[in-house]
Amino acid sequence: MTIRMGLDQLTNLDNRSTFLKTLNEKITYSSKHKIKSALLLIDIDHFQRVNAHYGYEVGDKILFKFAELLKSVERKQDHLARIGDNTFALLLMGIMNTGHAELAARKILRLLEVPFSYLDHQIRLECSISISIFPTHALDAKHLLIEAESVLHETKTHSNNIGIAKDQGEEELSDFWDIEMAMSQALEFNEFSVYYQPKIDINHNRVSGAEALLRWKHQTRGFVSPNVFIPIAEQSGMIKPITSWVINTSLRQASKWSDRWGPQSISVNIPPEFLLMPDFFDMVSNSLKLWESDNVCLTLEIIERSFVSQVSRTIEALEKLKNIGVKISIDDFGTGYSSLSYFEKLPVDEIKIDQSFISNLLLSKPSKNIVRLIKDLGKAFDLQVVAEGVEDAMVLKYLHKIECDVIQGYFYSKPLPNEEYLKWLEKAKLPEI
Ligand code: C2E
Ligand code: CA
């Protein structure tokens, strides 16, 4: 038997620490793609009695069978793990509402009505299940788990089978307003900053530019993830002054770098609907004029979904930006539904392969094939192909082998504040691939 790190050896499911990492990634994904997801904690009641009565060997076999039963409820997009001695976690991705999660919990209880049989023992288990929903009950993975754990505790204390985190309708709303209110003052209070993550041209083993990533350090909450506040900024309209601030700040800082390091290329994320906004072009061109950035090339990263509607107007807007020297990158490529028929017509310069394919690259053959396909597609249209989210050398080697052009990811560096990014540039010795 091979033992894989991060797995629970008894059930072959992810263990707690691996699950926490996955939960973080999946909630980040849910936030980015506006997906509702549910976390179920399933805790077997009085399991110590099974161990005490039948012995640990039987106890282990029953736990294994219990895990198998939970696997029958897990769908392809979900994630199951054993996070405690007799506690399991099931993350349901993409649910419609709380009722949907409750149905899954009821299904588990129904399946448990049939006793487990082992040797000549018939063992009936009962369990308590708690549910917390993203984004209804928490806006990040950590708080989602805290909610579910506290509800589980209450559920067990009151001998209920299913407990659902309290519907915080009003609280949730007030959290939204709190964040929105605080964000409206954040520019004034200097709470925003731009971090930079290098992009490495692996054919020439040199830094080819950086992506500007917004950070917000709230006075009391500390750092708030952009996956939390950007959607709120988009909904409230605050995103406009914020984007203008990010463009100006990164152009200003990059033009300073160019004094020391020569021409720079800086990529800024743009919300999808901006392309068709009448005053967006002026916002960009005024910033370029303001910083007289001859030595700085600005790239706008726009997610793939934005290119799906109003094709001719989109192309027109892109052409106009390209005429003033702006480059266009399609972000998260592979997750939208680009049609090849107009992909050909889009005046873009770069595609960024979505992180989800890169992080699964060495684990899944389909991801490997998708990455290669996207790379071939990019090359066929003469585009620069960027892989983001590269964390280890093996993945990098593969991407080099299939001739990806540019790499971005923790392998080289996390996003860094301006000063640290400069120090990184000063010291950076890029390893041979
Ligand atoms: P994105 O555009 O897909 O940005 C890449 C995200 O991946 C960044 O998260 C970055 O820190 C993270 N990342 C980079 N390399 C790795 C890696 O090797 N492993 C892993 N696990 N993650 C990596 P971040 O900074 O938290 O930003 C999240 C998202 O928030 C961005 O996703 C972007 O959609 C949005 N965002 C950030 N800054 C801005 C901004 O100024 N304007 C707008 N409109 N959106 C922004
Ligand atoms: Ca991006």
PDB file of C-alpha atoms in Angstrom, residues 197-362:
ATOM      1  CA  GLN A 197       3.894  39.724  -8.354  1.00  0.00           C
ATOM      2  CA  PRO A 198       6.602  39.132 -10.960  1.00  0.00           C
ATOM      3  CA  LYS A 199       5.908  37.469 -14.286  1.00  0.00           C
ATOM      4  CA  ILE A 200       8.884  35.507 -15.594  1.00  0.00           C
ATOM      5  CA  ASP A 201       9.681  35.039 -19.280  1.00  0.00           C
ATOM      6  CA  ILE A 202      11.030  31.482 -19.086  1.00  0.00           C
ATOM      7  CA  ASN A 203      12.480  31.453 -22.571  1.00  0.00           C
ATOM      8  CA  HIS A 204      14.937  34.169 -21.628  1.00  0.00           C
ATOM      9  CA  ASN A 205      14.856  33.564 -17.875  1.00  0.00           C
ATOM     10  CA  ARG A 206      14.141  37.195 -17.041  1.00  0.00           C
ATOM     11  CA  VAL A 207      11.421  39.206 -15.340  1.00  0.00           C
ATOM     12  CA  SER A 208       9.015  40.353 -18.014  1.00  0.00           C
ATOM     13  CA  GLY A 209       6.684  42.395 -15.842  1.00  0.00           C
ATOM     14  CA  ALA A 210       4.453  42.306 -12.785  1.00  0.00           C
ATOM     15  CA  GLU A 211       0.790  41.967 -11.946  1.00  0.00           C
ATOM     16  CA  ALA A 212      -0.590  44.673  -9.668  1.00  0.00           C
ATOM     17  CA  LEU A 213      -2.791  43.168  -6.944  1.00  0.00           C
ATOM     18  CA  LEU A 214      -4.790  45.367  -4.631  1.00  0.00           C
ATOM     19  CA  ARG A 215      -4.506  44.983  -0.865  1.00  0.00           C
ATOM     20  CA  TRP A 216      -6.728  46.526   1.782  1.00  0.00           C
ATOM     21  CA  LYS A 217      -5.639  46.699   5.397  1.00  0.00           C
ATOM     22  CA  HIS A 218      -8.665  47.632   7.448  1.00  0.00           C
ATOM     23  CA  GLN A 219      -8.010  49.335  10.804  1.00  0.00           C
ATOM     24  CA  THR A 220      -9.605  46.585  12.887  1.00  0.00           C
ATOM     25  CA  ARG A 221     -10.219  43.649  10.551  1.00  0.00           C
ATOM     26  CA  GLY A 222      -6.621  43.578   9.270  1.00  0.00           C
ATOM     27  CA  PHE A 223      -6.112  42.436   5.678  1.00  0.00           C
ATOM     28  CA  VAL A 224      -9.406  41.806   3.884  1.00  0.00           C
ATOM     29  CA  SER A 225      -9.116  39.458   0.905  1.00  0.00           C
ATOM     30  CA  PRO A 226      -9.749  41.057  -2.499  1.00  0.00           C
ATOM     31  CA  ASN A 227     -12.013  38.094  -3.167  1.00  0.00           C
ATOM     32  CA  VAL A 228     -14.249  39.522  -0.432  1.00  0.00           C
ATOM     33  CA  PHE A 229     -14.105  43.251  -1.031  1.00  0.00           C
ATOM     34  CA  ILE A 230     -13.802  43.457  -4.827  1.00  0.00           C
ATOM     35  CA  PRO A 231     -17.278  41.928  -5.399  1.00  0.00           C
ATOM     36  CA  ILE A 232     -18.709  44.381  -2.847  1.00  0.00           C
ATOM     37  CA  ALA A 233     -16.884  47.252  -4.533  1.00  0.00           C
ATOM     38  CA  GLU A 234     -18.302  46.094  -7.864  1.00  0.00           C
ATOM     39  CA  GLN A 235     -21.831  45.975  -6.506  1.00  0.00           C
ATOM     40  CA  SER A 236     -21.608  49.352  -4.817  1.00  0.00           C
ATOM     41  CA  GLY A 237     -19.922  51.244  -7.655  1.00  0.00           C
ATOM     42  CA  MET A 238     -16.823  51.926  -5.526  1.00  0.00           C
ATOM     43  CA  ILE A 239     -14.830  49.835  -7.971  1.00  0.00           C
ATOM     44  CA  LYS A 240     -14.509  52.779 -10.351  1.00  0.00           C
ATOM     45  CA  PRO A 241     -12.456  55.133  -8.143  1.00  0.00           C
ATOM     46  CA  ILE A 242     -10.590  52.108  -6.777  1.00  0.00           C
ATOM     47  CA  THR A 243      -9.582  50.904 -10.250  1.00  0.00           C
ATOM     48  CA  SER A 244      -8.505  54.385 -11.231  1.00  0.00           C
ATOM     49  CA  TRP A 245      -6.387  54.511  -8.048  1.00  0.00           C
ATOM     50  CA  VAL A 246      -4.776  51.120  -8.818  1.00  0.00           C
ATOM     51  CA  ILE A 247      -3.951  52.154 -12.399  1.00  0.00           C
ATOM     52  CA  ASN A 248      -2.438  55.456 -11.267  1.00  0.00           C
ATOM     53  CA  THR A 249      -0.515  53.986  -8.347  1.00  0.00           C
ATOM     54  CA  SER A 250       0.983  51.148 -10.348  1.00  0.00           C
ATOM     55  CA  LEU A 251       1.905  53.406 -13.287  1.00  0.00           C
ATOM     56  CA  ARG A 252       3.529  55.852 -10.887  1.00  0.00           C
ATOM     57  CA  GLN A 253       5.484  53.155  -9.092  1.00  0.00           C
ATOM     58  CA  ALA A 254       6.457  51.290 -12.256  1.00  0.00           C
ATOM     59  CA  SER A 255       7.720  54.472 -13.896  1.00  0.00           C
ATOM     60  CA  LYS A 256      10.009  54.900 -10.869  1.00  0.00           C
ATOM     61  CA  TRP A 257      11.298  51.332 -11.290  1.00  0.00           C
ATOM     62  CA  SER A 258      12.050  52.080 -14.928  1.00  0.00           C
ATOM     63  CA  ASP A 259      14.618  54.713 -13.860  1.00  0.00           C
ATOM     64  CA  ARG A 260      16.667  51.892 -12.388  1.00  0.00           C
ATOM     65  CA  TRP A 261      15.587  48.864 -14.386  1.00  0.00           C
ATOM     66  CA  GLY A 262      14.628  50.138 -17.835  1.00  0.00           C
ATOM     67  CA  PRO A 263      11.270  49.539 -19.546  1.00  0.00           C
ATOM     68  CA  GLN A 264       8.598  47.969 -17.358  1.00  0.00           C
ATOM     69  CA  SER A 265       5.390  46.153 -18.009  1.00  0.00           C
ATOM     70  CA  ILE A 266       2.572  46.315 -15.483  1.00  0.00           C
ATOM     71  CA  SER A 267      -0.696  44.364 -15.531  1.00  0.00           C
ATOM     72  CA  VAL A 268      -3.833  45.648 -13.825  1.00  0.00           C
ATOM     73  CA  ASN A 269      -7.073  43.716 -13.287  1.00  0.00           C
ATOM     74  CA  ILE A 270     -10.139  45.317 -14.799  1.00  0.00           C
ATOM     75  CA  PRO A 271     -13.740  44.387 -13.951  1.00  0.00           C
ATOM     76  CA  PRO A 272     -15.495  42.869 -16.972  1.00  0.00           C
ATOM     77  CA  GLU A 273     -18.091  45.578 -17.491  1.00  0.00           C
ATOM     78  CA  PHE A 274     -15.492  48.376 -17.654  1.00  0.00           C
ATOM     79  CA  LEU A 275     -14.633  47.727 -21.276  1.00  0.00           C
ATOM     80  CA  LEU A 276     -18.033  48.943 -22.425  1.00  0.00           C
ATOM     81  CA  MET A 277     -18.211  51.907 -20.030  1.00  0.00           C
ATOM     82  CA  PRO A 278     -18.111  55.171 -21.982  1.00  0.00           C
ATOM     83  CA  ASP A 279     -15.556  56.897 -19.721  1.00  0.00           C
ATOM     84  CA  PHE A 280     -13.192  53.968 -19.191  1.00  0.00           C
ATOM     85  CA  PHE A 281     -11.051  54.796 -22.196  1.00  0.00           C
ATOM     86  CA  ASP A 282     -10.551  58.357 -20.879  1.00  0.00           C
ATOM     87  CA  MET A 283      -9.679  57.023 -17.430  1.00  0.00           C
ATOM     88  CA  VAL A 284      -6.864  54.910 -18.903  1.00  0.00           C
ATOM     89  CA  SER A 285      -5.585  57.425 -21.393  1.00  0.00           C
ATOM     90  CA  ASN A 286      -5.559  60.256 -18.794  1.00  0.00           C
ATOM     91  CA  SER A 287      -3.525  58.088 -16.404  1.00  0.00           C
ATOM     92  CA  LEU A 288      -1.031  57.250 -19.130  1.00  0.00           C
ATOM     93  CA  LYS A 289      -0.678  60.944 -19.942  1.00  0.00           C
ATOM     94  CA  LEU A 290      -0.389  61.894 -16.273  1.00  0.00           C
ATOM     95  CA  TRP A 291       2.581  59.615 -15.646  1.00  0.00           C
ATOM     96  CA  GLU A 292       4.084  60.136 -19.091  1.00  0.00           C
ATOM     97  CA  SER A 293       4.907  56.506 -18.960  1.00  0.00           C
ATOM     98  CA  ASP A 294       6.903  56.008 -22.150  1.00  0.00           C
ATOM     99  CA  ASN A 295       8.921  53.408 -20.360  1.00  0.00           C
ATOM    100  CA  VAL A 296       5.947  51.579 -18.882  1.00  0.00           C
ATOM    101  CA  CYS A 297       3.678  49.329 -20.843  1.00  0.00           C
ATOM    102  CA  LEU A 298       0.215  48.877 -19.326  1.00  0.00           C
ATOM    103  CA  THR A 299      -1.608  45.560 -19.741  1.00  0.00           C
ATOM    104  CA  LEU A 300      -5.247  45.218 -18.766  1.00  0.00           C
ATOM    105  CA  GLU A 301      -6.238  41.780 -17.474  1.00  0.00           C
ATOM    106  CA  ILE A 302      -9.871  41.109 -18.194  1.00  0.00           C
ATOM    107  CA  ILE A 303     -11.612  37.857 -17.350  1.00  0.00           C
ATOM    108  CA  GLU A 304     -12.729  35.639 -20.177  1.00  0.00           C
ATOM    109  CA  ARG A 305     -16.454  35.933 -19.387  1.00  0.00           C
ATOM    110  CA  SER A 306     -16.440  39.614 -20.366  1.00  0.00           C
ATOM    111  CA  PHE A 307     -15.744  38.814 -23.977  1.00  0.00           C
ATOM    112  CA  VAL A 308     -18.835  36.721 -24.478  1.00  0.00           C
ATOM    113  CA  SER A 309     -21.430  39.445 -24.983  1.00  0.00           C
ATOM    114  CA  GLN A 310     -21.610  42.423 -27.330  1.00  0.00           C
ATOM    115  CA  VAL A 311     -18.724  41.209 -29.423  1.00  0.00           C
ATOM    116  CA  SER A 312     -18.491  44.038 -31.933  1.00  0.00           C
ATOM    117  CA  ARG A 313     -18.614  46.781 -29.275  1.00  0.00           C
ATOM    118  CA  THR A 314     -16.024  44.885 -27.237  1.00  0.00           C
ATOM    119  CA  ILE A 315     -13.696  44.625 -30.212  1.00  0.00           C
ATOM    120  CA  GLU A 316     -14.121  48.338 -30.891  1.00  0.00           C
ATOM    121  CA  ALA A 317     -13.239  49.213 -27.269  1.00  0.00           C
ATOM    122  CA  LEU A 318     -10.201  46.919 -27.353  1.00  0.00           C
ATOM    123  CA  GLU A 319      -8.950  48.419 -30.637  1.00  0.00           C
ATOM    124  CA  LYS A 320      -9.189  51.912 -29.180  1.00  0.00           C
ATOM    125  CA  LEU A 321      -7.116  50.910 -26.147  1.00  0.00           C
ATOM    126  CA  LYS A 322      -4.560  49.147 -28.305  1.00  0.00           C
ATOM    127  CA  ASN A 323      -4.154  52.306 -30.376  1.00  0.00           C
ATOM    128  CA  ILE A 324      -2.820  54.117 -27.308  1.00  0.00           C
ATOM    129  CA  GLY A 325      -0.333  51.317 -26.607  1.00  0.00           C
ATOM    130  CA  VAL A 326      -2.316  49.338 -24.025  1.00  0.00           C
ATOM    131  CA  LYS A 327      -2.013  45.546 -24.126  1.00  0.00           C
ATOM    132  CA  ILE A 328      -4.884  43.208 -23.388  1.00  0.00           C
ATOM    133  CA  SER A 329      -4.727  39.939 -21.522  1.00  0.00           C
ATOM    134  CA  ILE A 330      -7.555  37.425 -21.120  1.00  0.00           C
ATOM    135  CA  ASP A 331      -7.508  36.386 -17.463  1.00  0.00           C
ATOM    136  CA  ASP A 332      -8.623  33.013 -16.086  1.00  0.00           C
ATOM    137  CA  PHE A 333      -8.611  31.597 -19.594  1.00  0.00           C
ATOM    138  CA  GLY A 334     -10.354  28.248 -19.885  1.00  0.00           C
ATOM    139  CA  THR A 335     -13.085  28.946 -17.350  1.00  0.00           C
ATOM    140  CA  GLY A 336     -15.395  30.970 -19.609  1.00  0.00           C
ATOM    141  CA  TYR A 337     -16.957  29.961 -22.851  1.00  0.00           C
ATOM    142  CA  SER A 338     -14.955  31.659 -25.536  1.00  0.00           C
ATOM    143  CA  SER A 339     -16.164  30.809 -28.963  1.00  0.00           C
ATOM    144  CA  LEU A 340     -13.413  30.162 -31.456  1.00  0.00           C
ATOM    145  CA  SER A 341     -15.368  32.014 -34.141  1.00  0.00           C
ATOM    146  CA  TYR A 342     -14.829  35.380 -32.490  1.00  0.00           C
ATOM    147  CA  PHE A 343     -11.741  34.536 -30.480  1.00  0.00           C
ATOM    148  CA  GLU A 344      -9.919  34.974 -33.760  1.00  0.00           C
ATOM    149  CA  LYS A 345     -11.244  38.526 -34.076  1.00  0.00           C
ATOM    150  CA  LEU A 346     -10.358  39.684 -30.572  1.00  0.00           C
ATOM    151  CA  PRO A 347      -7.403  42.068 -30.618  1.00  0.00           C
ATOM    152  CA  VAL A 348      -5.712  40.619 -27.545  1.00  0.00           C
ATOM    153  CA  ASP A 349      -2.041  40.025 -26.741  1.00  0.00           C
ATOM    154  CA  GLU A 350      -2.012  37.440 -23.999  1.00  0.00           C
ATOM    155  CA  ILE A 351      -3.965  34.647 -22.364  1.00  0.00           C
ATOM    156  CA  LYS A 352      -3.515  33.544 -18.761  1.00  0.00           C
ATOM    157  CA  ILE A 353      -4.274  29.911 -18.123  1.00  0.00           C
ATOM    158  CA  ASP A 354      -6.514  29.675 -15.071  1.00  0.00           C
ATOM    159  CA  GLN A 355      -4.829  28.600 -11.834  1.00  0.00           C
ATOM    160  CA  SER A 356      -7.263  25.744 -11.313  1.00  0.00           C
ATOM    161  CA  PHE A 357      -5.725  23.876 -14.271  1.00  0.00           C
ATOM    162  CA  ILE A 358      -2.194  24.623 -13.141  1.00  0.00           C
ATOM    163  CA  SER A 359      -2.673  23.489  -9.551  1.00  0.00           C
ATOM    164  CA  ASN A 360      -4.064  20.138 -10.757  1.00  0.00           C
ATOM    165  CA  LEU A 361      -1.536  19.761 -13.509  1.00  0.00           C
ATOM    166  CA  LEU A 362       0.476  16.882 -12.153  1.00  0.00           C
TER     167      LEU A 362
END
